[in-house]
Amino acid sequence: MFGEQPTRTLLGPADPARDTAVVPPRLSAHDLIERAGAATEPLVADHRVRPTRRLVLTVGTLTVAAGAAAILRDIAASTPDTSKIPSPWAQPGTVLVPVAYQFDTDASAAGPHLRALAGRLVDVGHDNRTGRYTYHHKKVWGDPVMTSADGRHQMAFATEMEVWQAADGSGRQVTTQLEPQFPDRESREYWQRELKPDAATPAGSVVVPLPPSDVPPLPTDRTRLSGLLKVPLGAGAVSKEVATLFGRYAVPRRIRAEVLRILADVPGFLWRGRVTDRAGRPGVAVTFDDREHDGRSLLIFDPYTGELLAHERLTLAGTRISAYLAILGAGRTDRYVRPSD
């Protein structure tokens, strides 16, 4: 159900083998599942994403689901009591529905809008705060995605993470597996029939200590910042690196403005105007269509502070679950607590 990359995503900087190639297992996930009799027909773990438009949640409260967090349980520093956490199958489950951009068609070039946004940014709490740890609160949807053998039904896993990381890379990461999501009601009903209830037993939150690691300091000049964002590789690569940048650092206002100006000069970004992210926050969006790889990158920014709210990777053909990152909070603190911005 879970492969090497999703597991490394959950471990983050705590992954002891993050720079090591892992030899493929002798048995595939399919073979293991078939041997264990966990389902009545073969399952295929899949990372394909095929939605044509943004997807947002239509169900409010998320519950804990089974998944890769169980793998991490053995190395956790501490795990809270999860005996009272309900199984995701006790509730209807989350079905995703598409929501259009403000400018779904005839979108204009993003450059002028991004430069205007860069010129009117306001401070956020961490702009005037110091602390030993950089803090991030993130949720990731659609990594991994499980597809039925006939390719008709998908289920996506979701993960919530809180990370406290010092300048030397040390700190703490708390990971919680959330309830699965489905592109349509038929997929939800299919997986509720096919998966045994005990396969969805919640694993609770997993606390992982982060060892020291090589975390480069945030560049402060345009040349090095452009290099970090891989501008020479084009808008597709830049989109991914912008998400990495905001997911790793508490980015100060001056650097946020410079990032927006760099994006403004990268060819291919389109202005999509006002949007709402999966957490219900208003934002403004830009997209880049990579026709060669049939993909679209979506970036959503706070319309006042310029912070990155979300990044999504979609495909331009078909309608499937997407890979989606939401940055719910960033700040600085001296303790393992959420900063109060």
Coordinates of C-alpha atoms in Angstrom, one line a residue:
M1 CA 0.0 0.0 0.0
F2 CA 2.9 2.3 0.8
G3 CA 6.1 2.6 -1.2
E4 CA 9.5 4.0 -0.6
Q5 CA 8.8 7.6 -1.5
P6 CA 5.6 8.0 0.5
T7 CA 7.3 6.5 3.6
R8 CA 10.3 8.9 3.1
T9 CA 7.8 11.8 2.8
L10 CA 6.3 10.9 6.2
L11 CA 9.8 10.5 7.8
G12 CA 11.0 13.8 6.3
P13 CA 14.4 14.9 7.7
A14 CA 14.3 12.0 10.1
D15 CA 14.8 9.4 7.3
P16 CA 18.2 7.8 8.0
A17 CA 18.4 6.5 4.4
R18 CA 17.2 9.6 2.6
D19 CA 20.4 9.7 0.4
T20 CA 20.6 6.0 -0.1
A21 CA 19.1 3.9 -2.9
V22 CA 16.9 1.2 -1.6
V23 CA 17.0 -2.2 -3.3
P24 CA 13.5 -3.2 -4.7
P25 CA 11.7 -5.8 -2.5
R26 CA 11.5 -9.4 -3.7
L27 CA 7.7 -9.3 -3.3
S28 CA 5.5 -6.4 -4.5
A29 CA 2.8 -4.8 -2.4
H30 CA 0.3 -6.6 -4.6
D31 CA 1.9 -10.0 -3.9
L32 CA 2.0 -9.3 -0.1
I33 CA -1.6 -8.2 0.0
E34 CA -2.7 -11.2 -2.1
R35 CA -0.8 -13.6 0.3
A36 CA -2.3 -12.0 3.4
G37 CA -5.8 -12.1 1.9
A38 CA -6.4 -8.5 2.8
A39 CA -8.8 -7.9 -0.1
T40 CA -11.0 -10.0 -2.4
E41 CA -9.3 -8.9 -5.6
P42 CA -5.8 -7.6 -6.4
L43 CA -5.0 -4.0 -5.6
V44 CA -2.4 -1.8 -7.3
A45 CA -0.6 1.0 -5.5
D46 CA -0.5 4.0 -7.8
H47 CA 0.8 7.5 -7.8
R48 CA -0.9 8.7 -10.9
V49 CA -2.9 11.9 -10.6
R50 CA -5.4 12.9 -13.2
P51 CA -7.8 15.7 -12.1
T52 CA -8.4 18.5 -14.6
R53 CA -9.5 21.1 -12.0
R54 CA -8.7 21.9 -8.4
L55 CA -10.3 19.7 -5.8
V56 CA -11.6 20.9 -2.4
L57 CA -13.0 19.0 0.6
T58 CA -16.7 18.9 1.2
V59 CA -16.6 17.2 4.6
G60 CA -15.5 19.1 7.7
T61 CA -13.9 17.0 10.4
L62 CA -11.1 14.6 9.4
T63 CA -10.6 11.4 11.3
V64 CA -7.5 9.2 11.6
A65 CA -7.1 6.5 9.0
A66 CA -4.7 3.6 8.7
G67 CA -1.5 3.9 6.6
A68 CA 2.1 4.6 6.7
A69 CA 2.0 5.9 10.2
A70 CA 1.8 2.3 11.4
I71 CA 5.3 1.8 9.8
L72 CA 6.7 4.6 11.9
R73 CA 5.2 3.5 15.2
D74 CA 8.1 1.3 16.1
I75 CA 10.6 4.2 15.9
A76 CA 8.4 6.8 17.5
A77 CA 9.6 8.5 20.6
S78 CA 6.1 8.5 22.0
T79 CA 2.6 7.6 20.8
P80 CA -0.6 8.9 22.4
D81 CA -3.5 6.6 23.3
T82 CA -5.7 6.1 20.2
S83 CA -8.2 3.7 21.6
K84 CA -11.0 6.3 21.4
I85 CA -10.3 7.4 17.8
P86 CA -13.0 6.1 15.5
S87 CA -12.4 4.1 12.4
P88 CA -12.8 6.1 9.2
W89 CA -15.3 3.5 8.0
A90 CA -17.6 4.5 10.8
Q91 CA -18.2 7.8 8.9
P92 CA -19.3 8.3 5.2
G93 CA -15.7 9.3 4.1
T94 CA -14.6 12.3 2.1
V95 CA -15.6 12.8 -1.5
L96 CA -13.7 15.6 -3.4
V97 CA -15.6 17.9 -5.8
P98 CA -14.1 20.3 -8.4
V99 CA -14.3 24.0 -7.9
A100 CA -13.5 26.5 -10.8
Y101 CA -10.9 29.2 -10.6
Q102 CA -12.1 32.8 -10.9
F103 CA -10.5 32.9 -14.4
D104 CA -11.1 29.3 -15.6
T105 CA -10.6 30.4 -19.2
D106 CA -8.9 33.3 -20.9
A107 CA -6.4 33.6 -18.0
S108 CA -3.9 36.5 -18.4
A109 CA -0.2 36.3 -17.8
A110 CA 0.6 36.2 -14.1
G111 CA 3.6 38.6 -14.2
P112 CA 1.9 42.0 -13.6
H113 CA -0.3 40.5 -10.9
L114 CA 2.5 38.9 -9.0
R115 CA 4.6 42.1 -9.1
A116 CA 1.6 44.1 -7.8
L117 CA 1.2 41.6 -5.0
A118 CA 4.9 41.8 -4.1
G119 CA 4.6 45.5 -3.7
R120 CA 1.8 45.5 -1.2
L121 CA 2.7 42.7 1.2
V122 CA 2.1 43.0 5.0
D123 CA 3.8 41.3 7.9
V124 CA 2.9 38.0 9.5
G125 CA 3.6 37.0 13.1
H126 CA 7.0 35.3 12.4
D127 CA 8.3 38.5 10.6
N128 CA 8.8 40.0 14.0
R129 CA 9.6 37.0 16.1
T130 CA 12.6 34.9 16.8
G131 CA 13.0 31.4 18.2
R132 CA 15.2 28.4 18.2
Y133 CA 12.9 26.3 16.0
T134 CA 11.2 26.9 12.6
Y135 CA 7.7 25.5 12.8
H136 CA 5.5 24.2 10.1
H137 CA 2.0 22.7 10.1
K138 CA 1.2 20.9 6.8
K139 CA -1.2 18.5 5.3
V140 CA -0.6 16.3 2.3
W141 CA -3.4 14.8 0.2
G142 CA -3.1 12.1 -2.5
D143 CA 0.3 10.5 -1.5
P144 CA 0.0 7.7 -2.1
V145 CA -3.1 6.8 -4.2
M146 CA -4.4 3.2 -4.3
T147 CA -6.2 2.1 -7.5
S148 CA -8.4 -0.9 -8.1
A149 CA -7.2 -3.6 -10.5
D150 CA -9.7 -2.4 -13.1
G151 CA -8.5 1.2 -12.8
R152 CA -12.0 2.5 -12.1
H153 CA -11.8 3.2 -8.3
Q154 CA -9.2 5.2 -6.4
M155 CA -8.6 6.0 -2.8
A156 CA -6.1 8.6 -1.7
F157 CA -4.3 8.8 1.7
A158 CA -3.8 12.0 3.6
T159 CA -1.2 13.0 6.2
E160 CA -0.9 15.8 8.7
M161 CA 2.5 16.9 10.0
E162 CA 3.9 19.4 12.5
V163 CA 7.6 20.0 12.3
W164 CA 9.9 21.9 14.7
Q165 CA 13.4 22.2 13.2
A166 CA 16.5 24.0 14.5
A167 CA 19.2 25.6 12.3
D168 CA 21.2 22.4 12.5
G169 CA 18.3 20.3 11.3
S170 CA 17.5 18.7 14.7
G171 CA 14.0 18.9 16.2
R172 CA 10.8 17.0 16.2
Q173 CA 8.1 15.8 13.7
V174 CA 4.6 14.7 14.6
T175 CA 2.8 12.8 11.9
T176 CA -0.9 11.8 11.9
Q177 CA -2.6 9.7 9.2
L178 CA -6.0 11.2 8.3
E179 CA -9.1 9.6 6.8
P180 CA -8.8 8.5 3.1
Q181 CA -10.4 10.5 0.3
F182 CA -12.2 9.5 -2.9
P183 CA -12.8 11.2 -6.2
D184 CA -16.5 10.1 -6.3
R185 CA -19.1 8.2 -4.3
E186 CA -18.7 5.1 -6.3
S187 CA -15.0 4.8 -5.4
R188 CA -15.8 5.4 -1.7
E189 CA -18.4 2.7 -1.7
Y190 CA -16.1 0.3 -3.6
W191 CA -13.3 0.6 -1.1
Q192 CA -15.6 0.4 1.9
R193 CA -16.7 -3.0 0.5
E194 CA -13.3 -4.3 -0.4
L195 CA -11.2 -3.4 2.5
K196 CA -11.6 -5.2 5.8
P197 CA -12.5 -2.9 8.7
D198 CA -9.3 -3.8 10.6
A199 CA -7.3 -2.6 7.7
A200 CA -8.4 0.9 8.6
T201 CA -7.4 0.7 12.3
P202 CA -6.1 4.2 13.2
A203 CA -2.4 4.4 14.2
G204 CA -2.6 7.7 16.0
S205 CA 0.0 10.4 16.0
V206 CA 3.6 9.4 15.7
V207 CA 6.4 11.5 17.3
V208 CA 9.8 11.3 15.6
P209 CA 12.9 13.0 16.9
L210 CA 14.9 14.7 14.1
P211 CA 18.6 14.2 14.1
P212 CA 21.0 17.0 13.0
S213 CA 21.1 17.3 9.2
D214 CA 22.4 19.6 6.5
V215 CA 19.8 22.4 6.2
P216 CA 21.2 25.3 4.1
P217 CA 20.4 28.8 5.3
L218 CA 17.7 30.7 3.4
P219 CA 19.3 32.8 0.6
T220 CA 18.8 36.5 0.9
D221 CA 19.8 37.8 -2.5
R222 CA 18.0 37.3 -5.8
T223 CA 20.8 35.4 -7.6
R224 CA 21.1 32.7 -5.0
L225 CA 17.3 32.6 -4.5
S226 CA 16.8 32.1 -8.2
G227 CA 19.3 29.2 -8.1
L228 CA 17.5 27.6 -5.2
L229 CA 14.2 27.8 -7.1
K230 CA 15.8 26.3 -10.2
V231 CA 14.7 29.1 -12.5
P232 CA 16.8 27.8 -15.5
L233 CA 14.7 24.6 -15.5
G234 CA 11.4 26.5 -16.1
A235 CA 8.1 27.1 -14.4
G236 CA 7.4 23.4 -13.6
A237 CA 10.5 23.0 -11.6
V238 CA 10.1 26.5 -10.0
S239 CA 6.6 25.6 -8.8
K240 CA 7.9 22.5 -6.9
E241 CA 10.8 24.4 -5.4
V242 CA 8.6 27.3 -4.2
A243 CA 6.5 24.7 -2.3
T244 CA 9.8 23.2 -0.9
L245 CA 11.0 26.7 0.1
F246 CA 7.8 27.7 2.0
G247 CA 7.5 24.2 3.5
R248 CA 11.1 24.4 5.0
Y249 CA 11.6 28.0 6.1
A250 CA 9.7 30.7 7.9
V251 CA 10.1 33.1 4.9
P252 CA 10.4 36.8 5.9
R253 CA 8.4 39.5 4.0
R254 CA 11.3 40.8 1.9
I255 CA 12.1 37.3 0.7
R256 CA 8.4 36.5 0.0
A257 CA 8.3 39.6 -2.2
E258 CA 11.4 38.6 -4.0
V259 CA 10.0 35.1 -4.7
L260 CA 6.9 36.7 -6.2
R261 CA 9.0 38.9 -8.4
I262 CA 11.1 35.9 -9.6
L263 CA 7.9 34.0 -10.4
A264 CA 6.7 37.1 -12.4
D265 CA 9.7 36.8 -14.6
V266 CA 9.4 33.1 -15.3
P267 CA 7.5 32.5 -18.6
G268 CA 4.4 30.4 -18.6
F269 CA 2.5 31.2 -15.4
L270 CA -1.1 32.2 -15.8
W271 CA -3.2 34.3 -13.3
R272 CA -6.2 32.4 -12.0
G273 CA -7.4 35.1 -9.6
R274 CA -9.4 34.4 -6.5
V275 CA -9.6 30.9 -5.2
T276 CA -10.3 29.0 -2.0
D277 CA -7.9 26.4 -0.8
R278 CA -8.8 23.1 0.9
A279 CA -8.6 24.6 4.4
G280 CA -11.2 27.2 3.4
R281 CA -8.7 30.1 3.2
P282 CA -9.1 32.7 0.5
G283 CA -6.1 33.1 -1.8
V284 CA -4.9 34.1 -5.3
A285 CA -3.6 31.5 -7.7
V286 CA -1.2 31.0 -10.6
T287 CA -0.9 27.9 -12.7
F288 CA 1.6 26.5 -15.2
D289 CA 0.6 24.0 -17.9
D290 CA 3.4 21.5 -18.8
R291 CA 2.0 20.2 -22.1
E292 CA 5.0 17.9 -22.7
H293 CA 4.3 16.0 -19.5
D294 CA 0.5 16.5 -19.5
G295 CA 0.7 18.3 -16.1
R296 CA -0.4 21.5 -14.4
S297 CA 1.2 23.1 -11.3
L298 CA -1.0 25.2 -9.1
L299 CA 0.3 27.7 -6.5
I300 CA -2.0 29.5 -4.1
F301 CA -0.8 32.6 -2.2
D302 CA -2.2 34.6 0.7
P303 CA -3.5 37.8 -1.0
Y304 CA -2.1 40.0 1.8
T305 CA 1.1 38.4 3.2
G306 CA 2.3 36.5 0.0
E307 CA 2.8 33.3 2.0
L308 CA 2.3 30.1 0.1
L309 CA -1.0 28.5 1.2
A310 CA -1.0 25.4 -1.1
H311 CA 0.6 23.7 -4.0
E312 CA -1.1 21.1 -6.2
R313 CA 0.0 19.0 -9.1
L314 CA -2.7 17.9 -11.6
T315 CA -2.8 16.2 -14.9
L316 CA -4.5 17.8 -17.8
A317 CA -6.4 14.6 -19.0
G318 CA -8.9 12.6 -17.0
T319 CA -10.4 13.3 -13.6
R320 CA -8.7 11.7 -10.7
I321 CA -7.3 12.6 -7.2
S322 CA -4.5 15.1 -7.2
A323 CA -1.4 15.5 -5.1
Y324 CA -1.9 18.5 -2.8
L325 CA 0.1 20.2 -0.1
A326 CA -1.4 22.7 2.2
I327 CA 0.8 24.8 4.5
L328 CA -1.5 25.6 7.4
G329 CA 1.0 27.4 9.6
A330 CA 4.6 28.6 9.8
G331 CA 6.5 30.5 12.5
R332 CA 9.3 30.5 15.0
T333 CA 9.3 29.2 18.6
D334 CA 11.7 28.1 21.4
R335 CA 9.5 25.2 22.4
Y336 CA 7.7 22.3 20.9
V337 CA 4.4 24.2 20.7
R338 CA 2.5 25.9 18.0
P339 CA 3.4 29.6 17.7
S340 CA 0.5 31.9 18.2
D341 CA 0.7 34.3 15.3

